[in-house]
PDB file of C-alpha atoms in Angstrom:
ATOM      1  CA  MET G   1      -5.535  76.275  21.649  1.00  0.00           C
ATOM      2  CA  GLU G   2      -7.777  73.857  23.548  1.00  0.00           C
ATOM      3  CA  LYS G   3     -10.722  75.357  25.454  1.00  0.00           C
ATOM      4  CA  LEU G   4     -11.781  73.419  28.561  1.00  0.00           C
ATOM      5  CA  VAL G   5     -14.881  74.242  30.607  1.00  0.00           C
ATOM      6  CA  PHE G   6     -15.406  73.045  34.198  1.00  0.00           C
ATOM      7  CA  GLN G   7     -18.173  73.560  36.739  1.00  0.00           C
ATOM      8  CA  VAL G   8     -17.133  73.626  40.388  1.00  0.00           C
ATOM      9  CA  PRO G   9     -18.774  70.800  42.399  1.00  0.00           C
ATOM     10  CA  GLN G  10     -19.966  71.490  45.931  1.00  0.00           C
ATOM     11  CA  GLU G  11     -17.233  69.406  47.531  1.00  0.00           C
ATOM     12  CA  MET G  12     -14.523  71.643  45.999  1.00  0.00           C
ATOM     13  CA  GLU G  13     -15.926  74.988  47.112  1.00  0.00           C
ATOM     14  CA  GLY G  14     -13.270  77.067  48.816  1.00  0.00           C
ATOM     15  CA  GLU G  15     -10.329  75.605  46.863  1.00  0.00           C
ATOM     16  CA  ARG G  16      -7.792  77.919  45.245  1.00  0.00           C
ATOM     17  CA  LEU G  17      -8.407  78.292  41.522  1.00  0.00           C
ATOM     18  CA  ASP G  18      -5.026  76.834  40.521  1.00  0.00           C
ATOM     19  CA  VAL G  19      -5.540  73.860  42.849  1.00  0.00           C
ATOM     20  CA  PHE G  20      -9.047  73.253  41.496  1.00  0.00           C
ATOM     21  CA  ILE G  21      -7.821  73.226  37.889  1.00  0.00           C
ATOM     22  CA  ASN G  22      -4.913  70.943  38.814  1.00  0.00           C
ATOM     23  CA  GLU G  23      -7.450  68.390  40.101  1.00  0.00           C
ATOM     24  CA  TRP G  24      -8.874  68.106  36.584  1.00  0.00           C
ATOM     25  CA  ILE G  25      -5.782  68.785  34.507  1.00  0.00           C
ATOM     26  CA  ASP G  26      -2.982  66.860  36.186  1.00  0.00           C
ATOM     27  CA  THR G  27      -0.812  66.594  33.078  1.00  0.00           C
ATOM     28  CA  VAL G  28       0.706  70.050  33.671  1.00  0.00           C
ATOM     29  CA  SER G  29       2.313  71.570  36.749  1.00  0.00           C
ATOM     30  CA  ARG G  30       0.579  73.945  39.116  1.00  0.00           C
ATOM     31  CA  SER G  31       3.195  76.629  38.406  1.00  0.00           C
ATOM     32  CA  TYR G  32       2.334  76.381  34.699  1.00  0.00           C
ATOM     33  CA  LEU G  33      -1.369  76.779  35.520  1.00  0.00           C
ATOM     34  CA  GLN G  34      -0.551  79.857  37.618  1.00  0.00           C
ATOM     35  CA  LYS G  35       1.292  81.288  34.609  1.00  0.00           C
ATOM     36  CA  LEU G  36      -1.774  80.698  32.393  1.00  0.00           C
ATOM     37  CA  ILE G  37      -4.042  82.395  34.941  1.00  0.00           C
ATOM     38  CA  LYS G  38      -1.757  85.437  35.149  1.00  0.00           C
ATOM     39  CA  GLU G  39      -1.691  85.630  31.341  1.00  0.00           C
ATOM     40  CA  GLY G  40      -5.503  85.782  31.243  1.00  0.00           C
ATOM     41  CA  GLN G  41      -5.932  82.307  29.737  1.00  0.00           C
ATOM     42  CA  VAL G  42      -8.284  81.319  32.584  1.00  0.00           C
ATOM     43  CA  SER G  43     -11.599  82.911  33.525  1.00  0.00           C
ATOM     44  CA  VAL G  44     -14.173  82.344  36.254  1.00  0.00           C
ATOM     45  CA  ASN G  45     -17.723  83.305  35.291  1.00  0.00           C
ATOM     46  CA  SER G  46     -16.219  85.175  32.302  1.00  0.00           C
ATOM     47  CA  LYS G  47     -13.899  87.281  34.508  1.00  0.00           C
ATOM     48  CA  SER G  48     -10.116  87.193  34.843  1.00  0.00           C
ATOM     49  CA  VAL G  49      -8.947  86.416  38.365  1.00  0.00           C
ATOM     50  CA  LYS G  50      -5.763  85.654  40.324  1.00  0.00           C
ATOM     51  CA  PRO G  51      -4.360  82.165  40.942  1.00  0.00           C
ATOM     52  CA  SER G  52      -5.258  82.526  44.631  1.00  0.00           C
ATOM     53  CA  PHE G  53      -8.936  83.148  43.830  1.00  0.00           C
ATOM     54  CA  THR G  54     -11.181  80.728  45.739  1.00  0.00           C
ATOM     55  CA  VAL G  55     -13.873  79.010  43.732  1.00  0.00           C
ATOM     56  CA  LYS G  56     -17.523  78.589  44.722  1.00  0.00           C
ATOM     57  CA  THR G  57     -20.076  75.908  43.910  1.00  0.00           C
ATOM     58  CA  ASP G  58     -21.340  76.107  40.293  1.00  0.00           C
ATOM     59  CA  ASP G  59     -18.666  78.622  39.222  1.00  0.00           C
ATOM     60  CA  GLU G  60     -17.852  78.193  35.526  1.00  0.00           C
ATOM     61  CA  VAL G  61     -14.111  77.907  34.980  1.00  0.00           C
ATOM     62  CA  ILE G  62     -12.791  78.195  31.437  1.00  0.00           C
ATOM     63  CA  VAL G  63      -9.194  77.242  30.696  1.00  0.00           C
ATOM     64  CA  CYS G  64      -7.568  78.003  27.351  1.00  0.00           C
ATOM     65  CA  LEU G  65      -4.763  75.466  27.157  1.00  0.00           C
ATOM     66  CA  PRO G  66      -2.119  76.045  24.474  1.00  0.00           C
ATOM     67  CA  GLU G  67      -1.389  73.080  22.250  1.00  0.00           C
ATOM     68  CA  ALA G  68       1.297  71.024  23.932  1.00  0.00           C
ATOM     69  CA  VAL G  69       4.051  69.295  22.050  1.00  0.00           C
ATOM     70  CA  GLU G  70       3.834  65.776  23.411  1.00  0.00           C
ATOM     71  CA  PRO G  71       7.171  64.054  23.950  1.00  0.00           C
ATOM     72  CA  GLU G  72       7.705  60.779  22.143  1.00  0.00           C
ATOM     73  CA  ILE G  73       7.063  57.901  24.527  1.00  0.00           C
ATOM     74  CA  LYS G  74       9.257  54.961  23.594  1.00  0.00           C
ATOM     75  CA  ALA G  75       8.414  51.287  23.858  1.00  0.00           C
ATOM     76  CA  GLU G  76      10.839  49.536  26.209  1.00  0.00           C
ATOM     77  CA  ASN G  77      11.473  45.822  26.606  1.00  0.00           C
ATOM     78  CA  ILE G  78      10.742  45.731  30.336  1.00  0.00           C
ATOM     79  CA  PRO G  79       9.495  42.365  31.694  1.00  0.00           C
ATOM     80  CA  LEU G  80       5.839  42.330  32.754  1.00  0.00           C
ATOM     81  CA  ASP G  81       4.180  40.005  35.264  1.00  0.00           C
ATOM     82  CA  ILE G  82       0.880  39.405  33.437  1.00  0.00           C
ATOM     83  CA  LEU G  83      -1.899  37.894  35.541  1.00  0.00           C
ATOM     84  CA  TYR G  84      -4.601  37.865  32.853  1.00  0.00           C
ATOM     85  CA  GLU G  85      -4.755  38.833  29.188  1.00  0.00           C
ATOM     86  CA  ASP G  86      -7.115  38.644  26.220  1.00  0.00           C
ATOM     87  CA  LYS G  87      -7.810  40.837  23.179  1.00  0.00           C
ATOM     88  CA  ASP G  88      -9.590  43.514  25.252  1.00  0.00           C
ATOM     89  CA  VAL G  89      -7.875  43.792  28.632  1.00  0.00           C
ATOM     90  CA  LEU G  90      -4.907  42.627  30.603  1.00  0.00           C
ATOM     91  CA  VAL G  91      -4.131  42.710  34.309  1.00  0.00           C
ATOM     92  CA  VAL G  92      -0.522  43.231  35.342  1.00  0.00           C
ATOM     93  CA  ASN G  93       1.163  42.746  38.691  1.00  0.00           C
ATOM     94  CA  LYS G  94       3.014  46.056  39.039  1.00  0.00           C
ATOM     95  CA  PRO G  95       6.311  45.873  40.911  1.00  0.00           C
ATOM     96  CA  LYS G  96       7.398  48.242  43.653  1.00  0.00           C
ATOM     97  CA  GLY G  97       9.078  51.411  42.456  1.00  0.00           C
ATOM     98  CA  MET G  98       7.528  51.435  38.979  1.00  0.00           C
ATOM     99  CA  VAL G  99       5.628  54.565  37.942  1.00  0.00           C
ATOM    100  CA  VAL G 100       2.414  53.786  36.045  1.00  0.00           C
ATOM    101  CA  HIS G 101       2.665  56.377  33.261  1.00  0.00           C
ATOM    102  CA  PRO G 102       5.116  59.002  31.987  1.00  0.00           C
ATOM    103  CA  ALA G 103       4.954  62.550  33.327  1.00  0.00           C
ATOM    104  CA  ALA G 104       7.047  65.688  32.972  1.00  0.00           C
ATOM    105  CA  GLY G 105      10.702  64.795  33.418  1.00  0.00           C
ATOM    106  CA  HIS G 106       9.992  61.074  33.731  1.00  0.00           C
ATOM    107  CA  TYR G 107       9.491  59.491  30.321  1.00  0.00           C
ATOM    108  CA  GLU G 108      11.267  56.150  30.653  1.00  0.00           C
ATOM    109  CA  GLY G 109      10.983  52.993  32.725  1.00  0.00           C
ATOM    110  CA  THR G 110       7.252  53.323  33.383  1.00  0.00           C
ATOM    111  CA  LEU G 111       4.550  50.704  33.062  1.00  0.00           C
ATOM    112  CA  VAL G 112       3.327  52.455  29.905  1.00  0.00           C
ATOM    113  CA  ASN G 113       6.770  52.102  28.277  1.00  0.00           C
ATOM    114  CA  ALA G 114       6.629  48.361  29.005  1.00  0.00           C
ATOM    115  CA  LEU G 115       3.030  48.041  27.779  1.00  0.00           C
ATOM    116  CA  MET G 116       3.845  49.764  24.495  1.00  0.00           C
ATOM    117  CA  TYR G 117       6.479  47.127  23.804  1.00  0.00           C
ATOM    118  CA  HIS G 118       4.237  44.222  24.823  1.00  0.00           C
ATOM    119  CA  CYS G 119       0.960  45.385  23.235  1.00  0.00           C
ATOM    120  CA  LYS G 120       2.355  47.321  20.256  1.00  0.00           C
ATOM    121  CA  ASP G 121      -0.570  49.425  18.944  1.00  0.00           C
ATOM    122  CA  ASP G 122      -3.231  47.562  20.915  1.00  0.00           C
ATOM    123  CA  LEU G 123      -3.850  50.072  23.706  1.00  0.00           C
ATOM    124  CA  SER G 124      -6.801  52.412  24.282  1.00  0.00           C
ATOM    125  CA  GLY G 125      -6.216  56.047  23.355  1.00  0.00           C
ATOM    126  CA  ILE G 126      -8.848  57.762  25.494  1.00  0.00           C
ATOM    127  CA  ASN G 127      -6.337  59.124  28.035  1.00  0.00           C
ATOM    128  CA  GLY G 128      -3.953  60.438  25.381  1.00  0.00           C
ATOM    129  CA  VAL G 129      -0.468  59.535  24.217  1.00  0.00           C
ATOM    130  CA  MET G 130       1.029  59.801  27.719  1.00  0.00           C
ATOM    131  CA  ARG G 131      -1.357  57.219  29.189  1.00  0.00           C
ATOM    132  CA  PRO G 132      -2.290  54.657  26.533  1.00  0.00           C
ATOM    133  CA  GLY G 133      -4.319  51.827  28.039  1.00  0.00           C
ATOM    134  CA  ILE G 134      -4.348  53.361  31.501  1.00  0.00           C
ATOM    135  CA  VAL G 135      -7.798  53.570  33.100  1.00  0.00           C
ATOM    136  CA  HIS G 136      -6.742  53.672  36.775  1.00  0.00           C
ATOM    137  CA  ARG G 137      -3.519  53.958  38.751  1.00  0.00           C
ATOM    138  CA  ILE G 138      -1.760  52.751  41.871  1.00  0.00           C
ATOM    139  CA  ASP G 139       1.100  54.576  43.582  1.00  0.00           C
ATOM    140  CA  ARG G 140       4.714  54.028  42.530  1.00  0.00           C
ATOM    141  CA  ASP G 141       5.577  52.176  45.736  1.00  0.00           C
ATOM    142  CA  THR G 142       2.338  50.155  45.868  1.00  0.00           C
ATOM    143  CA  THR G 143       2.547  46.719  44.243  1.00  0.00           C
ATOM    144  CA  GLY G 144      -0.127  44.572  42.659  1.00  0.00           C
ATOM    145  CA  SER G 145      -3.025  44.282  40.243  1.00  0.00           C
ATOM    146  CA  LEU G 146      -3.751  46.941  37.654  1.00  0.00           C
ATOM    147  CA  ILE G 147      -6.209  46.710  34.732  1.00  0.00           C
ATOM    148  CA  VAL G 148      -4.995  47.865  31.320  1.00  0.00           C
ATOM    149  CA  CYS G 149      -7.389  48.389  28.392  1.00  0.00           C
ATOM    150  CA  LYS G 150      -6.393  47.440  24.853  1.00  0.00           C
ATOM    151  CA  ASN G 151      -9.092  49.415  23.051  1.00  0.00           C
ATOM    152  CA  ASP G 152     -11.493  52.296  23.626  1.00  0.00           C
ATOM    153  CA  PHE G 153     -14.489  49.962  23.917  1.00  0.00           C
ATOM    154  CA  SER G 154     -13.025  48.170  26.921  1.00  0.00           C
ATOM    155  CA  HIS G 155     -11.682  51.425  28.373  1.00  0.00           C
ATOM    156  CA  GLN G 156     -15.148  52.992  28.436  1.00  0.00           C
ATOM    157  CA  ALA G 157     -16.674  49.866  30.001  1.00  0.00           C
ATOM    158  CA  ILE G 158     -14.045  49.569  32.753  1.00  0.00           C
ATOM    159  CA  ALA G 159     -14.145  53.326  33.418  1.00  0.00           C
ATOM    160  CA  ALA G 160     -17.925  53.064  33.919  1.00  0.00           C
ATOM    161  CA  GLN G 161     -17.445  50.268  36.461  1.00  0.00           C
ATOM    162  CA  LEU G 162     -14.845  52.328  38.308  1.00  0.00           C
ATOM    163  CA  LYS G 163     -17.200  55.300  38.381  1.00  0.00           C
ATOM    164  CA  GLU G 164     -20.037  53.271  39.877  1.00  0.00           C
ATOM    165  CA  HIS G 165     -17.651  51.561  42.356  1.00  0.00           C
ATOM    166  CA  SER G 166     -18.569  48.063  41.154  1.00  0.00           C
ATOM    167  CA  ILE G 167     -15.004  46.790  40.669  1.00  0.00           C
ATOM    168  CA  LYS G 168     -13.842  44.579  43.531  1.00  0.00           C
ATOM    169  CA  ARG G 169     -10.533  45.862  44.926  1.00  0.00           C
ATOM    170  CA  ILE G 170      -8.865  44.188  47.898  1.00  0.00           C
ATOM    171  CA  TYR G 171      -5.538  45.362  49.284  1.00  0.00           C
ATOM    172  CA  LYS G 172      -3.167  43.918  51.880  1.00  0.00           C
ATOM    173  CA  ALA G 173      -0.954  46.088  54.075  1.00  0.00           C
ATOM    174  CA  ILE G 174       1.092  46.199  57.244  1.00  0.00           C
ATOM    175  CA  ILE G 175      -0.028  49.015  59.530  1.00  0.00           C
ATOM    176  CA  THR G 176       1.810  50.474  62.512  1.00  0.00           C
ATOM    177  CA  GLY G 177       0.691  50.095  66.125  1.00  0.00           C
ATOM    178  CA  ASN G 178      -1.630  47.668  67.858  1.00  0.00           C
ATOM    179  CA  PHE G 179      -4.997  48.019  66.153  1.00  0.00           C
ATOM    180  CA  THR G 180      -7.614  46.745  68.614  1.00  0.00           C
ATOM    181  CA  VAL G 181     -10.761  46.940  66.447  1.00  0.00           C
ATOM    182  CA  GLU G 182     -10.814  43.779  64.326  1.00  0.00           C
ATOM    183  CA  GLU G 183     -12.894  45.130  61.458  1.00  0.00           C
ATOM    184  CA  GLY G 184     -14.933  48.140  60.453  1.00  0.00           C
ATOM    185  CA  THR G 185     -15.510  50.895  57.916  1.00  0.00           C
ATOM    186  CA  ILE G 186     -13.896  54.307  57.593  1.00  0.00           C
ATOM    187  CA  ASN G 187     -16.172  56.805  55.871  1.00  0.00           C
ATOM    188  CA  ALA G 188     -14.324  60.123  55.693  1.00  0.00           C
ATOM    189  CA  PRO G 189     -14.062  62.479  52.680  1.00  0.00           C
ATOM    190  CA  ILE G 190     -10.618  63.030  51.175  1.00  0.00           C
ATOM    191  CA  GLY G 191      -9.318  66.174  49.499  1.00  0.00           C
ATOM    192  CA  ARG G 192      -6.096  68.115  49.104  1.00  0.00           C
ATOM    193  CA  HIS G 193      -4.179  68.894  52.295  1.00  0.00           C
ATOM    194  CA  PRO G 194      -4.855  72.560  53.180  1.00  0.00           C
ATOM    195  CA  THR G 195      -1.166  73.539  53.357  1.00  0.00           C
ATOM    196  CA  GLU G 196       0.889  70.646  51.938  1.00  0.00           C
ATOM    197  CA  ARG G 197      -0.517  70.523  48.447  1.00  0.00           C
ATOM    198  CA  LYS G 198       1.212  67.300  47.371  1.00  0.00           C
ATOM    199  CA  LYS G 199      -0.561  65.444  50.165  1.00  0.00           C
ATOM    200  CA  MET G 200      -4.176  64.382  50.614  1.00  0.00           C
ATOM    201  CA  ALA G 201      -6.092  64.665  53.883  1.00  0.00           C
ATOM    202  CA  ILE G 202      -9.454  64.116  55.549  1.00  0.00           C
ATOM    203  CA  ASN G 203     -11.304  67.182  54.320  1.00  0.00           C
ATOM    204  CA  SER G 204     -14.963  68.086  54.854  1.00  0.00           C
ATOM    205  CA  ASN G 205     -14.953  69.638  51.368  1.00  0.00           C
ATOM    206  CA  GLY G 206     -13.325  66.559  49.843  1.00  0.00           C
ATOM    207  CA  ARG G 207     -14.838  63.686  47.896  1.00  0.00           C
ATOM    208  CA  GLU G 208     -16.581  60.719  49.465  1.00  0.00           C
ATOM    209  CA  ALA G 209     -14.116  58.023  50.495  1.00  0.00           C
ATOM    210  CA  ILE G 210     -15.111  54.660  52.024  1.00  0.00           C
ATOM    211  CA  THR G 211     -12.659  51.977  53.138  1.00  0.00           C
ATOM    212  CA  HIS G 212     -13.632  48.642  54.714  1.00  0.00           C
ATOM    213  CA  TYR G 213     -10.857  47.125  56.836  1.00  0.00           C
ATOM    214  CA  LYS G 214     -10.161  43.850  58.610  1.00  0.00           C
ATOM    215  CA  ILE G 215      -7.219  42.940  60.838  1.00  0.00           C
ATOM    216  CA  LEU G 216      -5.922  39.582  59.634  1.00  0.00           C
ATOM    217  CA  GLU G 217      -3.121  39.089  62.154  1.00  0.00           C
ATOM    218  CA  PRO G 218      -1.605  41.100  65.028  1.00  0.00           C
ATOM    219  CA  LEU G 219       2.185  41.447  64.742  1.00  0.00           C
ATOM    220  CA  LYS G 220       4.949  42.793  66.976  1.00  0.00           C
ATOM    221  CA  GLY G 221       3.988  46.471  67.155  1.00  0.00           C
ATOM    222  CA  TYR G 222       2.203  46.213  63.824  1.00  0.00           C
ATOM    223  CA  ALA G 223      -0.784  44.485  62.230  1.00  0.00           C
ATOM    224  CA  TYR G 224      -1.374  42.641  58.972  1.00  0.00           C
ATOM    225  CA  ALA G 225      -4.558  44.112  57.489  1.00  0.00           C
ATOM    226  CA  GLN G 226      -6.931  43.745  54.557  1.00  0.00           C
ATOM    227  CA  PHE G 227      -8.751  46.638  52.918  1.00  0.00           C
ATOM    228  CA  GLN G 228     -11.635  46.651  50.466  1.00  0.00           C
ATOM    229  CA  LEU G 229     -12.203  49.911  48.633  1.00  0.00           C
ATOM    230  CA  GLU G 230     -15.697  51.169  47.948  1.00  0.00           C
ATOM    231  CA  THR G 231     -14.280  54.353  46.399  1.00  0.00           C
ATOM    232  CA  GLY G 232     -10.877  54.999  44.857  1.00  0.00           C
ATOM    233  CA  ARG G 233      -9.501  58.332  46.011  1.00  0.00           C
ATOM    234  CA  THR G 234      -5.836  59.260  45.739  1.00  0.00           C
ATOM    235  CA  HIS G 235      -3.872  57.707  48.648  1.00  0.00           C
ATOM    236  CA  GLN G 236      -7.184  56.574  50.188  1.00  0.00           C
ATOM    237  CA  ILE G 237      -5.952  53.704  52.383  1.00  0.00           C
ATOM    238  CA  ARG G 238      -2.843  55.630  53.411  1.00  0.00           C
ATOM    239  CA  VAL G 239      -4.821  58.727  54.434  1.00  0.00           C
ATOM    240  CA  HIS G 240      -7.593  56.823  56.212  1.00  0.00           C
ATOM    241  CA  MET G 241      -5.183  54.735  58.274  1.00  0.00           C
ATOM    242  CA  ALA G 242      -2.995  57.724  59.136  1.00  0.00           C
ATOM    243  CA  SER G 243      -6.127  59.552  60.319  1.00  0.00           C
ATOM    244  CA  LYS G 244      -6.697  56.706  62.792  1.00  0.00           C
ATOM    245  CA  GLY G 245      -3.145  56.948  64.113  1.00  0.00           C
ATOM    246  CA  HIS G 246      -2.051  53.766  62.328  1.00  0.00           C
ATOM    247  CA  PRO G 247      -0.161  54.794  59.157  1.00  0.00           C
ATOM    248  CA  LEU G 248       1.178  52.102  56.864  1.00  0.00           C
ATOM    249  CA  LEU G 249       4.614  50.727  57.630  1.00  0.00           C
ATOM    250  CA  GLY G 250       7.195  52.487  55.455  1.00  0.00           C
ATOM    251  CA  ASP G 251       4.888  55.392  54.545  1.00  0.00           C
ATOM    252  CA  THR G 252       7.231  58.352  54.991  1.00  0.00           C
ATOM    253  CA  VAL G 253       4.623  60.799  53.655  1.00  0.00           C
ATOM    254  CA  TYR G 254       1.724  60.084  56.016  1.00  0.00           C
ATOM    255  CA  GLY G 255       3.662  58.336  58.775  1.00  0.00           C
ATOM    256  CA  SER G 256       6.568  59.278  61.022  1.00  0.00           C
ATOM    257  CA  GLY G 257       8.902  59.985  58.127  1.00  0.00           C
ATOM    258  CA  LYS G 258      11.008  56.962  59.092  1.00  0.00           C
ATOM    259  CA  ASP G 259      11.469  53.716  57.172  1.00  0.00           C
ATOM    260  CA  PRO G 260      12.758  51.315  59.862  1.00  0.00           C
ATOM    261  CA  TYR G 261      12.741  48.202  57.671  1.00  0.00           C
ATOM    262  CA  HIS G 262      13.989  49.951  54.509  1.00  0.00           C
ATOM    263  CA  THR G 263      10.859  49.080  52.556  1.00  0.00           C
ATOM    264  CA  ASN G 264      11.275  52.010  50.155  1.00  0.00           C
ATOM    265  CA  GLY G 265       7.733  53.227  50.612  1.00  0.00           C
ATOM    266  CA  GLN G 266       4.453  52.002  52.070  1.00  0.00           C
ATOM    267  CA  VAL G 267       3.909  48.257  52.521  1.00  0.00           C
ATOM    268  CA  LEU G 268       0.738  48.077  50.431  1.00  0.00           C
ATOM    269  CA  HIS G 269      -0.291  45.483  47.856  1.00  0.00           C
ATOM    270  CA  ALA G 270      -3.271  45.575  45.480  1.00  0.00           C
ATOM    271  CA  GLN G 271      -4.051  41.864  45.664  1.00  0.00           C
ATOM    272  CA  THR G 272      -7.507  41.247  44.183  1.00  0.00           C
ATOM    273  CA  LEU G 273      -9.280  42.797  41.207  1.00  0.00           C
ATOM    274  CA  GLY G 274     -12.742  41.637  40.207  1.00  0.00           C
ATOM    275  CA  PHE G 275     -14.612  43.119  37.242  1.00  0.00           C
ATOM    276  CA  ILE G 276     -17.200  42.395  34.569  1.00  0.00           C
ATOM    277  CA  HIS G 277     -15.460  41.667  31.288  1.00  0.00           C
ATOM    278  CA  PRO G 278     -16.315  44.460  28.789  1.00  0.00           C
ATOM    279  CA  ARG G 279     -17.170  42.097  25.932  1.00  0.00           C
ATOM    280  CA  THR G 280     -18.232  38.737  27.389  1.00  0.00           C
ATOM    281  CA  ARG G 281     -19.937  40.282  30.471  1.00  0.00           C
ATOM    282  CA  GLU G 282     -18.479  37.450  32.559  1.00  0.00           C
ATOM    283  CA  TYR G 283     -17.079  38.150  36.027  1.00  0.00           C
ATOM    284  CA  ILE G 284     -13.282  38.003  36.076  1.00  0.00           C
ATOM    285  CA  GLU G 285     -11.310  37.917  39.332  1.00  0.00           C
ATOM    286  CA  VAL G 286      -7.522  38.111  39.415  1.00  0.00           C
ATOM    287  CA  ASN G 287      -5.207  37.765  42.417  1.00  0.00           C
ATOM    288  CA  ALA G 288      -1.623  38.998  42.616  1.00  0.00           C
ATOM    289  CA  PRO G 289       0.513  37.032  45.106  1.00  0.00           C
ATOM    290  CA  LEU G 290       2.191  38.972  47.887  1.00  0.00           C
ATOM    291  CA  PRO G 291       5.639  40.174  46.795  1.00  0.00           C
ATOM    292  CA  GLU G 292       8.653  38.464  48.319  1.00  0.00           C
ATOM    293  CA  TYR G 293       9.702  41.467  50.419  1.00  0.00           C
ATOM    294  CA  PHE G 294       6.181  41.601  51.944  1.00  0.00           C
ATOM    295  CA  GLU G 295       6.238  37.897  52.874  1.00  0.00           C
ATOM    296  CA  LYS G 296       9.708  38.200  54.444  1.00  0.00           C
ATOM    297  CA  LEU G 297       8.589  41.216  56.469  1.00  0.00           C
ATOM    298  CA  LEU G 298       5.528  39.372  57.754  1.00  0.00           C
ATOM    299  CA  ASN G 299       7.696  36.491  58.944  1.00  0.00           C
ATOM    300  CA  LYS G 300      10.127  38.877  60.624  1.00  0.00           C
ATOM    301  CA  LEU G 301       7.335  40.641  62.530  1.00  0.00           C
ATOM    302  CA  ARG G 302       5.537  37.464  63.668  1.00  0.00           C
TER     303      ARG G 302
END
């Protein structure tokens, strides 16, 4: 039995208990967390409560998590587009449709399966057997640059840079509508959607989220845009642009629900990653070229 202790930050006050825990323990389902709460395996300020209990700032939440039997994650010979690699880190250009790491019911065909084949035992173990080497993620349907850490030393160093927002991250996207403001900054906190729990939303109780944007080229009913992230919240660019009435083309979650050009998800590409190398302390910058489908779409909309 693993005992986990959390303190509720101010920005999460008012969240349901099961939702709050799921923010910190995302390796199990919310229904499983509700089961643990009902069984008395979760307490708030040393008291048993219901899953619907709303947490307050500085509440102490203790979760007793039974030992999980981890499934065996297999190495798979899946081709990788490697943009940079040395003995400490590598940067891959993740293709569209590839999930970053295994999760319940989805244990094959992920980036982690491919990395285990390519790197053998040279992957950091800080995030457990389900996420070896993984220090940050991008969505399944987002393409582009992703840092992978080969050892715990590099993992800790890259994680620290992510925490202090010092990693340079530039994305390219196609957004819907005619965006008249050429460049600017969106500073709006992001948290869980109040009713649709699988979605994120602008939320006054959410975490700080800052996106710098620039319109690179107006298109026919759309715009080609660049985004630089100051923070890295879940679905940040997608949520911020949808809040402005300009969701990403192909984003059926935050947009109209339609995919007119059959893009199979949002047209979003993590192009540039710049970071301080964990060991040499030199600045490394890697650029992933736009995927072919993205280039073809740009030409069609011009």
